[in-house]
Structure formats: structure tokens, C-alpha cells
Amino acid sequence: MQPDMVSKVKNHPKYRELIAKRTVFSWILTLIMCSIYYGFILLVAFDKEFLKTPIASGSIITIGIPLGVVVILSAFLLTGIYTWRANGTFDDLTREIKKDVQ
Amino acid sequence: MRNLTLFGILTTLLLSASVVIGAGVDLGQVQKQEVNLSAIMMFLLFVSGTLGITYWAAQRTKTAKDFYTAGGGITGFQNGLAIAGDYMSAASFLGISGLVYGSGYDGLIFSIGWLVGWPVILFMVAEQLRNLGKYTFADVASYRLGQTPIRSMAACGSLVTVLLYLIAQMVGAGQLIQLLFGLEYWIAVVLVGVLMILYVTFGGMLATTWVQIIKAILLLVGATFMAFMVLKEVGFSFEALFTKAVAIHKKHDAIMGPGGLVTDPLSAISLGLGLMFGTAGLPHILMRFFTVSDAKEARKSVFYATGFIGYFYILTFIIGFGAILLVSTNPAYFSDFVAGKLKGGGNMPAIHLAHAVGGDIFLGFISAVAFATILAVVSGLTLAGASAVSHDLYANVFRRGRVDEAQEMRVSKMATIALGILAIILGIQFEKQNVAFMVYLAFTVAASANFPVLFLSIYWSKLTTRGAFIGGFIGLITALGLVIVGPTVWEDTLGFAKGSAPFQYKFPAIFSMTAGFISIWFFSITDSSARAKEDIAGFEAQDIRCQTGIGADGAVDH
């Protein structure tokens, strides 16, 4: 990449906006995924009894089962949220930057 | 000429396969199943179909870009399916459903660990890989760093990961095929090795991708049917499914919560770290992001892949419980019913369940799918290993980038054949070993060497060549070393006394990842060489390309 291209992109206001938005967004989502997963793992390690509690009195299904399914669904949901926003907002910003500098 | 050769090999292979099947009939070893005719028919159908695709792909594989990345023209949806096909190994289908069958809830804990790496890949490395790399993840790691040391390091990390994973797959393949098709172990291993060499050398990434897509669809359809039949059996009531399973299972209601898989919090976190960040450091997975045209398609790939893999893990959970109901109660599936010994061992509940819900024909289908699964995974692994040899070691380290494409592709094909033969030899060597730990070891190495180098090269401006080189190797050696002196290898495999292992944790990722990251950091900040200044100065331009994709290769349409 040419040095003048680097400074052109770097000083583009939309570029700063893109970096700020995407960095915050991807770290927040990573943090959410890690809290959900490691929260679940710590429950497994520290409070097995909680996970073995029935979801309703008389039910055989324990809290652990819907909780595990929720962890799986949340992984899918979070990738969906990121893809949707990145393919929309972030790609729009990128396109505008590219149009301006090229 | 090449097409003629391929046809020749194809015919020979099909002929030898039928000879081999004929020979398998009268080999009455205790462990082996009787020959399953419908399984063999469906397997031959799959093999001839995929060889047909390889023939088609071979005509479209002309350049290095075609060979390594299928020309970069795979769509996000196709790539998502192929990633799922690459990732849902026989170990996860048979292993997790077997774990659910044996311990219930613990199987779910394991499968969740295998899934949660995907969102992290999407948020942190997927589009960055697409924007910075060409064929291998070493392209990204060495983008602004010294080519020779970083590519050598990344190639070592890739090859170690690939070989460990490959051994586990080959041994699994041999044992499974021996059971399902009544073939000799070594014949099964050779068959897998030869087919995989054919797919990869002739069809490159395009054939590998389609083998993975077809396998993913077959596996998802098969598993869906099994889960549906299980739920139909209990009138579509989970309450009924679990009630019956608890009544039948010898551990009773213990199967409804966490058991012995995770004992202490440190091991739990360490296991999780290894699975989560190991996924983000597997070279055959990372390579898949170069097959799509741009960042948008790279993101879509992960979204679809996460959906398919998550859905598949939910199915395996239902399948495991279904096997408790329908397999554990039927003496026909046991070699010793009283002692609870399943025919074929602890990984077989899903296979027996296929028979219980769909008879011989469906058993044949699932057996063929299990074999297809192994073929798809080993092909992806071999292609990633061959790329590390030809693109990183040969073209960029040995020849310093001064090499023409045709020569690089020739080396790549030779590397594929060499890796295939090596995999066959290792597969036969390790027949009697317990190789289950090797998959986890591959993940640990990927998380401790490949991932830190890749991650820091993308995000940390002060990373230097020295830091990445020394730190990457420290991560690699720590991961290997701690597994060897840990209980799994020291006590279970090498046979030293229980409790004698110098390192008492089964899952060392938390230590080896820390060692990798800290030493990369330390050897970078203390680096004041001229090279280090160049490395740091290169970050800005790299970051702009990484963030916007300006300068990244466009797609070539097929």
C-alpha cells in the first residue's frame, strides 16, 4: 500500500468512526460470549447442585439442560448479530471510505 | 493426460475396493462386525460421487489460487457448510453421542466447549484473515514480520497440529471401518489415505470443499432423522425421554447434571480455554476463510457454520439419550450384556441407534456417513499441512519467494502425497494406542502457539519478529511438554504409576497459553533490533488493509 494512501485512509473521519464502532462492538460481543461460557463452566465447577435442580417441581428436566441449550443458542445469536451489523453498517462505512480515497 | 491418470487410479481403486471387500468376508476376528452390504453400497456410491467431483474439480484447478483456495469463489453459505463439514468429525458425532450415552449431561458440556470458539473466531480473526491473507494463516502472521522466522514457526505450529489431529482421525478411521465394514485395520487406513491423496492432489481445495459440503449435508440429514425417530418414540415429549432414560440408565438421575468430566475450577477453565482458542488456531479451519471472496462472505461463513454445528450438537445430545432408551435395553447390540459391553466399544451407541430406528439400510447409510466424515476431515487437514510445506516452507522460506506457481503447486502435491503416506504409516503404528488425547493436544498446541502469534500480529503494533518467533515456539513446546508430563500421557499412555505424573493437570491450556502470550510480549518489548523497528513501522499499513480490505485480493469467479 502506498504511504499517501495510508495517510489518506487514516485521516478519513469515517475511518476513525469505523474503527471506534467495530472495536467496541466486537470486544463487547467477545466479552458477552466469554461471560456466558465461562459463567456456565464455573457453575459446572462450583455449583453442580444448582444445575441439577429440576426446572419445576416434579419435573425430571434439570436447570442445566435448558441452560446448556441457551449457551448454544446464544453463540448462534451473537454471530448473527455481529454478521448483520458488520455486513450493514460497517461495510457501508468501508465502502464510503474506499470511494473517497480511491 | 492428467485426466487419464485420474481415471486409471479411480478404476483401480474401485476394483481393489471390491477385492478388499470380498477378502473381508471370511476374516472372523472377534472385534469385527459381519460385512454390511448396504453400508458398502452406500459407501461406494459416496466414493464414486466424490471422485467424480474430484475429476470435475481437477479441470478447474489450474493456478495456485485454485489449488489452495478454490479460486476464492466459494459463497458464505457453501463455506459455512464446508466449515461445519470440516469441524464435525467422527470424534464429535460418535464420541459426544457416546459420552452422552455413558454419562448424560457431561456430553453437553463438552460439545458446548467445541462450539463457543466460533463466535470468537468471527469477532476477532475471520474477516481480518480474509483481508490480510492469501493461502495460509502464516501469510497473516508474517505480513509485516520477518518472512523466514515467522513462516517457519507458523509452519511448525501448523504441521504439529495437523499431524496430531491426523493420527487421531486415521486411528479412528481404521477402527471404525474395521467394525462397520468388516475390513482389516490396515486396509481401512490405506483406503482412507489413498482416497484423501486423490481428492487433494487432483481436486485441491475445490474438491475438498465439495467433499466437506456433501458430508455435512449427509451427516445433518442422518442425525436429524435419528433425533426425529427418537422423539417420535417418546411422543415428542422431552419429559418422557428423560424420565425413561433416568429409569433405565445405571447412573439414574446423575445423568441429568454435571458428573466427573470437570473436577476442579482450574481444569474447567483450562479445558474451556483450550477448546475455545484452539478452534481459532486450527490451520485447516483458518484456511477456509481464504476460499471466500471478501469479508462479508467470511462473516456469513461463520454465522452459518455456528448454526449448523450448534444444531448438530443438540441433535447428538438427543441421539445419546435415544441410545440409552433403544440401544442399552437391547442385548443384540452387546457383546456382553451383563457387563454392559457394547459391540464395538463405547463410541458405538449412535451406530447401533441407527440400526434400532432405521434397520439395516439406515445403519448402512450412517456407517457410510461416518466414513465420509473421516475422509472430509483428513482431506482438509492434509491440504492445510501441504500448504504449510509448499507455500510457507518451500516457496517463502527455502526459495525466498522466488518461485513460479507451477513449481509451488508441484511441491504442494508432493507434500500431499508425503503427508498421506506419513498418515498411513502413523495410523498403522498407533493402532493399539489410546489416541483420544491427541485431538485435545492438537487444540492445546493451536491455542498456545498458532493463536497467540496470529492474534498479536493482527492487533498488537509492538509485536516483533523475535517476539513472535521465540514466544510461538515457547507456547508450542510448553503445550506439548505439559501434556506429555501430565496424567493423560505419563500415566495412561506411558504406564507410570497413578499420581506419579510431574504435572497433575489433564488440561494444560491455561498454562501453555499464558506461557505463549507472555513470552511473545517479553521478547517483543525487549527487542531493539533494526528488524523490530521495521516490524513496528509496518503495523499502520497492515492495520488499514486489515480494517478496510483495501489492497486485498478480489474474487475470481468460477
XYZ file of C-alpha atoms in Angstrom:
660
model
C 0.000 0.000 0.000
C 1.273 3.468 -0.871
C 2.226 5.763 2.034
C -0.107 8.508 0.782
C -2.973 6.006 0.732
C -2.184 5.103 4.339
C -2.373 8.708 5.499
C -5.467 9.393 3.381
C -7.348 6.483 4.950
C -6.002 7.145 8.411
C -7.165 10.746 8.404
C -10.569 9.980 6.943
C -13.182 10.790 9.601
C -15.276 7.781 8.614
C -12.268 5.528 9.130
C -11.974 6.629 12.746
C -15.713 6.122 13.163
C -15.458 2.605 11.689
C -12.539 1.609 13.920
C -14.142 3.001 17.057
C -17.512 1.370 16.396
C -16.202 -2.004 15.302
C -13.561 -2.330 18.002
C -16.057 -1.595 20.767
C -18.700 -3.833 19.199
C -16.501 -6.880 18.686
C -14.959 -6.631 22.154
C -18.383 -6.298 23.784
C -19.663 -9.358 21.935
C -16.495 -11.326 22.796
C -16.942 -10.342 26.418
C -20.608 -11.431 26.390
C -19.719 -14.805 24.832
C -16.890 -15.375 27.307
C -19.049 -14.405 30.302
C -21.809 -16.754 29.190
C -19.441 -19.653 28.543
C -17.072 -19.253 31.474
C -20.035 -18.438 33.723
C -21.521 -21.767 32.662
C -18.194 -23.574 33.181
C -17.786 -22.051 36.658
C -21.304 -23.207 37.535
C -20.267 -26.697 36.448
C -17.162 -26.454 38.616
C -18.620 -24.775 41.715
C -22.344 -25.417 41.845
C -23.218 -28.758 40.308
C -26.258 -28.968 42.607
C -27.794 -25.835 41.103
C -27.562 -27.331 37.628
C -29.236 -30.495 38.932
C -32.269 -28.627 40.313
C -35.492 -29.540 38.458
C -36.949 -26.727 36.323
C -40.329 -27.238 38.008
C -41.319 -29.360 40.980
C -41.972 -32.895 39.846
C -40.170 -32.400 36.539
C -37.278 -34.626 35.580
C -35.680 -31.901 33.450
C -32.935 -30.070 35.328
C -31.981 -26.397 35.018
C -28.695 -27.484 33.445
C -30.356 -28.730 30.260
C -32.178 -25.584 29.101
C -29.155 -23.579 30.308
C -26.815 -25.625 28.115
C -29.139 -25.181 25.143
C -29.252 -21.434 25.851
C -25.420 -21.283 25.706
C -25.536 -22.984 22.283
C -28.298 -20.667 21.046
C -26.501 -17.582 22.363
C -23.384 -18.470 20.365
C -25.513 -18.655 17.228
C -27.414 -15.473 18.072
C -24.236 -13.473 18.763
C -22.663 -14.477 15.439
C -25.949 -13.462 13.777
C -25.946 -10.053 15.469
C -22.332 -9.372 14.516
C -22.770 -10.519 10.913
C -25.927 -8.459 10.487
C -24.353 -5.251 11.829
C -20.969 -5.733 10.159
C -22.466 -6.575 6.775
C -24.667 -3.487 7.091
C -23.236 -0.520 8.996
C -19.548 -1.445 8.933
C -19.489 -2.415 5.275
C -21.342 0.787 4.343
C -18.707 2.848 6.139
C -15.914 0.867 4.496
C -17.438 1.402 1.071
C -17.658 5.151 1.623
C -14.022 5.300 2.744
C -12.880 3.292 -0.258
C -14.879 5.519 -2.630
C -13.287 8.649 -1.174
C -9.678 7.509 -1.216
C -9.505 5.600 -4.471
C -3.100 -36.858 -19.633
C -3.831 -35.994 -16.055
C -7.474 -36.940 -16.519
C -6.456 -40.296 -17.895
C -4.263 -40.925 -14.881
C -7.086 -39.995 -12.574
C -9.453 -42.355 -14.325
C -6.890 -45.103 -14.152
C -6.471 -44.619 -10.441
C -10.226 -44.412 -9.978
C -10.868 -47.709 -11.678
C -8.024 -49.432 -9.888
C -9.302 -48.117 -6.599
C -12.860 -49.262 -7.136
C -11.613 -52.650 -8.276
C -9.282 -53.033 -5.325
C -12.071 -51.887 -3.018
C -14.294 -54.693 -4.238
C -11.454 -57.205 -3.897
C -10.822 -55.946 -0.410
C -14.491 -56.284 0.491
C -14.503 -59.789 -0.890
C -11.469 -60.633 1.207
C -13.116 -59.180 4.306
C -15.918 -61.727 4.397
C -14.139 -64.685 5.866
C -11.956 -62.796 8.347
C -13.775 -63.662 11.518
C -11.967 -61.641 14.180
C -13.810 -61.129 17.426
C -13.839 -57.355 17.151
C -15.084 -57.118 13.609
C -18.711 -56.819 12.531
C -20.154 -59.018 9.838
C -19.890 -57.393 6.419
C -22.658 -54.884 5.972
C -23.740 -54.913 2.338
C -25.915 -51.796 2.332
C -23.120 -49.882 4.079
C -20.681 -50.912 1.389
C -23.075 -49.985 -1.409
C -23.665 -46.530 0.032
C -20.002 -46.059 0.724
C -19.123 -46.961 -2.878
C -21.800 -44.525 -4.038
C -20.215 -41.778 -1.943
C -16.714 -42.614 -3.125
C -17.631 -42.685 -6.802
C -19.640 -39.483 -6.428
C -16.804 -37.647 -4.724
C -14.238 -38.987 -7.198
C -16.493 -37.661 -9.955
C -16.415 -34.273 -8.246
C -12.635 -34.556 -7.961
C -12.469 -35.164 -11.707
C -14.626 -32.083 -12.304
C -12.581 -30.019 -9.831
C -9.278 -31.165 -11.354
C -10.223 -29.491 -14.628
C -10.921 -26.250 -12.828
C -7.783 -26.335 -10.693
C -5.150 -24.621 -12.807
C -3.446 -22.000 -10.648
C -2.050 -21.984 -7.126
C -5.015 -19.837 -6.086
C -7.379 -22.529 -7.384
C -5.450 -25.216 -5.601
C -5.189 -23.544 -2.187
C -8.453 -21.593 -2.069
C -10.760 -22.961 -4.796
C -10.156 -19.690 -6.639
C -11.693 -17.704 -3.779
C -15.147 -18.111 -5.305
C -16.941 -20.153 -2.622
C -20.034 -18.410 -1.196
C -20.554 -17.733 2.506
C -23.294 -20.341 2.753
C -21.233 -23.017 0.982
C -18.224 -22.191 3.101
C -20.349 -22.334 6.255
C -21.426 -25.859 5.325
C -17.858 -26.819 4.422
C -16.559 -25.457 7.746
C -19.221 -27.483 9.536
C -18.159 -30.487 7.460
C -14.543 -29.873 8.391
C -15.316 -29.474 12.083
C -17.980 -32.124 12.786
C -15.562 -35.018 12.885
C -16.414 -38.635 13.601
C -14.944 -37.918 17.043
C -17.672 -35.404 17.742
C -20.522 -37.427 16.218
C -19.644 -40.815 17.710
C -17.602 -39.527 20.660
C -20.093 -36.997 22.005
C -23.144 -39.198 21.493
C -21.130 -41.976 23.196
C -20.291 -39.642 26.074
C -23.974 -38.668 26.426
C -24.905 -42.354 26.369
C -22.386 -43.112 29.125
C -22.636 -40.015 31.340
C -25.557 -37.925 30.063
C -25.082 -34.243 30.766
C -21.242 -34.269 30.578
C -21.547 -34.779 26.832
C -23.409 -31.486 26.550
C -20.662 -29.664 28.491
C -18.028 -30.964 26.094
C -19.974 -30.078 22.955
C -20.600 -26.535 24.200
C -16.837 -26.069 24.584
C -16.407 -27.119 20.983
C -18.953 -24.573 19.791
C -18.036 -21.363 21.633
C -14.785 -20.867 19.753
C -16.792 -19.904 16.659
C -18.170 -16.549 17.822
C -14.657 -15.625 18.972
C -13.265 -16.517 15.537
C -15.892 -14.271 13.954
C -15.353 -11.273 16.264
C -11.556 -11.455 16.282
C -9.971 -13.137 13.263
C -12.302 -14.197 10.410
C -12.532 -11.019 8.320
C -9.017 -9.978 9.357
C -7.713 -13.236 7.885
C -9.663 -12.639 4.682
C -8.326 -9.076 4.349
C -4.669 -9.857 5.082
C -4.016 -13.387 3.930
C -3.766 -15.280 0.701
C -3.412 -19.035 1.285
C -2.307 -19.801 4.855
C -2.589 -18.147 8.248
C 1.192 -17.659 8.129
C 0.546 -15.073 5.376
C -1.219 -13.006 8.032
C 1.238 -13.676 10.870
C 4.215 -12.776 8.653
C 2.527 -9.848 6.879
C 4.841 -7.222 8.405
C 7.297 -9.505 10.217
C 10.397 -11.358 9.038
C 9.233 -13.935 6.494
C 11.741 -16.690 7.196
C 11.463 -17.000 11.002
C 7.686 -16.384 11.233
C 6.729 -18.692 8.390
C 8.995 -21.412 9.782
C 7.406 -21.012 13.196
C 3.842 -20.955 11.808
C 4.561 -23.956 9.583
C 5.851 -25.910 12.602
C 2.741 -24.990 14.592
C 0.542 -25.984 11.634
C 2.281 -29.263 10.965
C 2.281 -30.352 14.611
C -1.432 -29.548 14.895
C -2.256 -31.240 11.609
C -0.246 -34.386 12.369
C -1.712 -34.860 15.846
C -5.235 -34.381 14.521
C -4.470 -36.620 11.559
C -3.211 -39.501 13.730
C -6.373 -39.349 15.844
C -8.533 -39.373 12.701
C -6.618 -42.197 10.991
C -6.704 -44.488 14.021
C -10.397 -43.671 14.488
C -10.999 -44.376 10.810
C -9.201 -47.714 10.924
C -11.091 -48.913 13.976
C -14.441 -47.656 12.764
C -14.161 -49.107 9.281
C -12.896 -52.383 10.677
C -16.074 -52.514 12.704
C -18.540 -51.211 10.182
C -17.342 -52.833 7.020
C -15.507 -55.876 8.285
C -12.225 -54.779 6.708
C -8.737 -55.344 8.099
C -7.475 -52.360 10.093
C -4.504 -51.643 7.825
C -6.605 -51.908 4.675
C -9.038 -49.381 6.085
C -6.203 -46.971 6.928
C -4.635 -47.355 3.481
C -8.024 -46.831 1.815
C -8.602 -43.571 3.720
C -5.055 -42.413 2.939
C -5.314 -43.169 -0.777
C -8.729 -41.543 -1.206
C -7.607 -38.427 0.616
C -4.459 -38.170 -1.540
C -6.647 -38.439 -4.655
C -9.109 -35.744 -3.548
C -6.402 -33.298 -2.548
C -3.729 -33.765 -5.242
C -6.177 -33.738 -8.144
C -9.019 -31.589 -6.922
C -7.266 -29.285 -4.445
C -9.438 -27.031 -2.311
C -12.396 -27.160 -4.708
C -12.780 -30.937 -4.392
C -12.026 -30.832 -0.658
C -14.701 -28.161 -0.164
C -17.363 -30.165 -2.003
C -16.476 -33.385 -0.196
C -16.958 -31.442 3.052
C -20.238 -29.880 1.913
C -21.724 -33.222 0.828
C -20.567 -34.883 4.015
C -22.034 -32.079 6.151
C -25.420 -32.412 4.431
C -25.443 -36.225 4.753
C -24.452 -36.047 8.417
C -27.030 -33.374 9.254
C -29.794 -35.254 7.415
C -28.855 -38.565 9.056
C -28.617 -37.094 12.550
C -31.898 -35.194 12.096
C -33.673 -38.403 11.104
C -32.264 -40.233 14.142
C -33.245 -37.478 16.555
C -36.705 -37.313 14.965
C -37.216 -41.065 15.361
C -36.081 -40.904 18.991
C -38.514 -38.089 19.735
C -41.291 -39.916 17.895
C -40.628 -42.926 20.133
C -41.380 -40.820 23.227
C -44.335 -38.947 21.697
C -42.242 -35.783 21.185
C -42.019 -35.199 24.929
C -38.628 -34.394 26.420
C -40.095 -35.099 29.855
C -40.856 -38.661 28.699
C -37.440 -39.050 27.041
C -35.542 -38.046 30.170
C -37.847 -39.936 32.555
C -37.340 -43.176 30.652
C -33.582 -42.609 30.305
C -33.170 -41.973 34.042
C -35.148 -45.119 34.838
C -33.030 -47.259 32.502
C -29.519 -45.805 32.973
C -27.422 -47.356 35.721
C -26.338 -43.917 36.970
C -30.035 -42.899 37.169
C -30.634 -39.199 37.823
C -26.891 -38.448 37.856
C -27.097 -38.270 34.064
C -29.247 -35.152 34.348
C -26.430 -32.971 35.727
C -22.654 -32.498 35.556
C -20.628 -35.512 36.657
C -16.971 -36.391 36.637
C -15.846 -34.613 33.447
C -14.749 -31.484 35.246
C -13.372 -31.874 38.726
C -11.752 -28.591 39.763
C -12.361 -24.995 38.590
C -8.839 -24.576 37.175
C -9.186 -27.643 34.961
C -12.638 -26.497 33.910
C -11.384 -23.088 32.767
C -8.296 -24.611 31.189
C -10.360 -27.111 29.190
C -12.601 -24.270 28.045
C -9.674 -22.049 27.006
C -8.094 -24.867 25.017
C -11.297 -25.645 23.132
C -12.314 -22.026 22.577
C -8.990 -20.588 21.376
C -7.732 -23.844 19.894
C -10.531 -23.680 17.332
C -9.251 -20.214 16.388
C -5.764 -21.630 15.778
C -6.510 -24.744 13.695
C -4.769 -24.239 10.336
C -7.310 -26.236 8.304
C -10.136 -24.149 9.744
C -8.318 -20.813 9.282
C -7.524 -21.751 5.696
C -11.219 -21.959 4.875
C -11.546 -18.168 5.186
C -9.372 -17.687 2.098
C -11.882 -19.565 -0.059
C -14.476 -16.758 0.041
C -14.355 -13.506 -1.918
C -14.464 -10.887 0.834
C -15.017 -10.019 4.495
C -18.797 -10.096 4.084
C -18.779 -13.707 2.893
C -16.216 -14.615 5.580
C -18.612 -13.393 8.280
C -21.566 -15.202 6.740
C -19.497 -18.406 6.692
C -19.059 -18.308 10.458
C -22.699 -17.452 11.049
C -23.919 -20.442 9.035
C -21.218 -22.730 10.398
C -22.113 -21.856 14.004
C -25.760 -22.560 13.257
C -25.089 -25.944 11.676
C -22.595 -27.023 14.337
C -24.816 -25.868 17.224
C -27.838 -27.653 15.729
C -25.723 -30.777 15.256
C -24.615 -30.788 18.914
C -28.219 -30.505 20.084
C -29.017 -33.497 17.851
C -26.138 -35.562 19.280
C -27.488 -34.900 22.779
C -30.911 -36.253 21.775
C -29.235 -39.158 19.940
C -27.198 -40.070 23.044
C -30.336 -40.132 25.196
C -32.188 -42.027 22.481
C -29.447 -44.663 22.586
C -29.990 -45.066 26.344
C -33.630 -45.906 25.580
C -33.270 -48.010 22.458
C -29.743 -49.427 22.494
C -28.906 -50.072 26.147
C -32.059 -52.211 26.552
C -31.405 -54.496 23.590
C -28.969 -57.403 24.167
C -28.476 -57.721 20.394
C -26.231 -54.647 20.475
C -23.977 -56.017 23.214
C -21.052 -58.396 23.144
C -21.610 -58.860 26.882
C -24.999 -57.564 28.011
C -24.493 -58.204 31.735
C -21.173 -56.350 31.856
C -22.642 -53.595 29.646
C -20.073 -54.074 26.875
C -21.375 -52.657 23.600
C -20.383 -54.316 20.347
C -17.523 -52.222 19.047
C -16.975 -50.283 22.257
C -18.050 -47.029 23.851
C -18.108 -44.962 20.666
C -20.785 -47.070 19.014
C -24.155 -46.019 20.553
C -25.026 -43.742 17.608
C -24.243 -46.513 15.128
C -26.396 -49.065 16.971
C -29.139 -46.486 17.355
C -29.131 -46.027 13.576
C -29.971 -49.727 13.301
C -32.584 -49.519 16.053
C -34.503 -46.684 14.365
C -33.928 -47.430 10.687
C -32.881 -51.056 10.231
C -30.029 -52.348 8.067
C -30.455 -49.812 5.286
C -30.196 -46.821 7.611
C -27.329 -48.437 9.519
C -25.581 -48.705 6.160
C -26.291 -45.068 5.476
C -24.921 -43.866 8.841
C -21.857 -46.132 8.528
C -21.115 -44.674 5.113
C -21.652 -41.173 6.506
C -19.215 -41.881 9.346
C -16.603 -42.947 6.824
C -17.338 -39.911 4.632
C -16.930 -37.750 7.717
C -13.430 -39.033 8.319
C -12.488 -38.591 4.650
C -13.676 -34.998 4.617
C -11.784 -34.109 7.797
C -8.499 -35.768 6.791
C -8.645 -34.114 3.342
C -8.947 -30.656 4.896
C -6.129 -31.437 7.324
C -3.828 -32.733 4.614
C -4.458 -29.748 2.385
C -3.611 -27.397 5.280
C -0.434 -29.369 6.071
C 0.623 -29.469 2.420
C 0.088 -25.708 2.111
C 2.306 -25.096 5.123
C 5.030 -27.138 3.433
C 4.722 -25.753 -0.109
C 3.573 -22.172 0.403
C 5.337 -21.329 3.680
C 8.397 -23.554 3.898
C 9.231 -24.162 0.235
C 8.120 -21.030 -1.627
C 8.759 -18.409 1.033
C 11.468 -19.801 3.312
C 13.523 -22.109 1.110
C 13.120 -20.189 -2.172
C 12.632 -16.736 -0.560
C 9.540 -16.102 -2.669
C 11.420 -16.590 -5.946
C 9.424 -19.468 -7.338
C 6.862 -19.861 -10.096
C 3.339 -21.058 -9.395
C 3.615 -24.319 -11.286
C 6.637 -25.323 -9.236
C 4.916 -24.372 -5.966
C 1.878 -26.455 -6.907
C 4.079 -29.428 -7.765
C 5.686 -29.216 -4.348
C 2.255 -28.932 -2.793
C 1.090 -32.129 -4.496
C 4.260 -33.929 -3.485
C 3.726 -32.727 0.080
C 0.149 -34.037 -0.029
C 1.334 -37.465 -1.111
C 4.094 -37.448 1.521
C 1.662 -36.406 4.256
C -0.820 -39.044 3.098
C 1.818 -41.772 3.290
C 3.013 -40.470 6.659
C -0.580 -40.502 7.910
C -0.994 -44.113 6.760
C 2.244 -45.179 8.499
C 1.403 -43.329 11.707
C -2.153 -44.627 11.595
C -0.836 -48.199 11.488
C 1.851 -47.519 14.126
C -0.645 -46.069 16.590
C -3.283 -48.796 16.106
C -3.159 -50.066 19.668
C -2.566 -46.686 21.340
C -5.190 -44.589 23.016
C -5.258 -41.573 20.719
C -8.259 -39.760 22.160
C -5.979 -37.243 23.889
C -4.373 -36.253 20.577
C -7.330 -34.164 19.465
C -7.178 -32.195 22.691
C -3.385 -31.922 22.335
C -3.846 -30.529 18.818
C -6.263 -27.934 20.208
C -3.818 -27.060 23.013
C -0.932 -26.517 20.585
C -3.176 -24.459 18.308
C -4.314 -22.326 21.255
C -0.797 -21.851 22.654
C 1.327 -21.316 19.540
C -0.757 -20.558 16.423
C -3.456 -18.447 18.040
C -1.216 -16.068 20.096
C 1.050 -15.364 17.114
C -1.909 -14.801 14.781
C -3.887 -12.710 17.269
C -0.993 -10.452 18.305
C 0.191 -9.982 14.737
C -3.245 -8.588 13.888
C -3.842 -6.490 16.989
C -0.581 -5.551 18.721
C 1.506 -2.927 16.972
C 4.611 -3.586 19.100
C 4.889 -7.250 18.157
C 8.311 -8.021 16.679
C 9.704 -10.898 14.669
C 11.854 -12.048 17.581
C 8.924 -11.951 19.996
C 6.605 -13.938 17.726
C 9.300 -16.465 16.826
C 10.594 -17.231 20.334
C 7.202 -16.855 22.019
C 5.441 -19.018 19.442
C 7.922 -21.822 19.966
C 7.715 -21.480 23.753
C 3.927 -21.841 23.517
C 4.306 -24.884 21.253
C 6.898 -26.625 23.419
C 5.069 -25.833 26.678
C 1.831 -27.280 25.295
C 3.498 -30.480 24.084
C 5.658 -30.821 27.200
C 2.861 -30.329 29.724
C 0.636 -32.882 28.006
C 3.474 -35.423 27.959
C 4.328 -34.993 31.656
C 0.610 -34.719 32.515
C -1.569 -37.611 33.687
C -3.039 -38.498 30.265
C 0.251 -39.422 28.611
C 2.552 -40.044 31.590
C 0.175 -42.335 33.472
C -2.425 -43.594 30.985
C -0.266 -43.984 27.869
C 3.289 -44.482 29.162
C 2.020 -46.563 32.042
C 3.754 -44.896 35.002
C 2.025 -45.234 38.367
C -1.159 -43.264 39.090
C -0.330 -39.908 40.637
C 3.314 -40.025 39.520
C 2.929 -37.506 36.686
C 5.160 -34.462 37.303
C 2.326 -32.169 36.175
C -1.046 -33.012 37.673
C -3.458 -31.187 35.349
C -5.057 -33.011 32.432
C -5.788 -29.801 30.529
C -2.730 -27.521 30.414
C -4.049 -24.821 28.036
C -4.276 -22.161 30.747
C -0.542 -22.556 31.469
C 0.740 -23.037 27.926
C -1.363 -20.182 26.507
C -0.068 -17.873 29.239
C 3.492 -19.002 28.524
C 2.978 -18.289 24.817
C 1.429 -14.841 25.267
C 3.838 -13.668 27.983
C 6.961 -14.741 26.144
C 5.793 -13.151 22.892
C 5.201 -9.947 24.849
C 8.527 -10.116 26.720
C 10.724 -10.927 23.707
C 8.977 -8.195 21.708
C 9.310 -5.308 24.156
C 12.960 -6.110 24.861
C 13.721 -6.248 21.136
C 15.566 -3.136 19.928
C 16.960 -4.554 16.673
C 16.600 -2.868 13.283
C 14.159 -5.632 12.308
C 11.971 -4.741 15.292
C 11.724 -1.105 14.126
C 10.672 -2.321 10.689
C 8.073 -4.666 12.245
C 6.524 -1.895 14.311
C 6.627 0.612 11.432
C 4.743 -1.853 9.230
C 1.750 -2.069 11.542
C -0.073 1.033 10.361
C -0.362 -0.010 6.715
C -1.256 -3.555 7.762
C -3.960 -2.289 10.084
C -5.568 -0.172 7.381
C -5.701 -3.093 4.988
C -6.952 -5.338 7.786
C -9.750 -2.933 8.730
C -10.918 -1.975 5.248
C -9.784 -4.726 2.891
C -8.093 -2.122 0.641
C -5.443 -3.991 -1.342
C -6.833 -7.456 -0.564
C -7.286 -9.850 -3.472
C -10.657 -9.759 -5.137
C -12.531 -12.933 -6.004
C -12.141 -14.835 -9.192
C -15.470 -16.170 -10.270
C -15.863 -19.720 -11.444
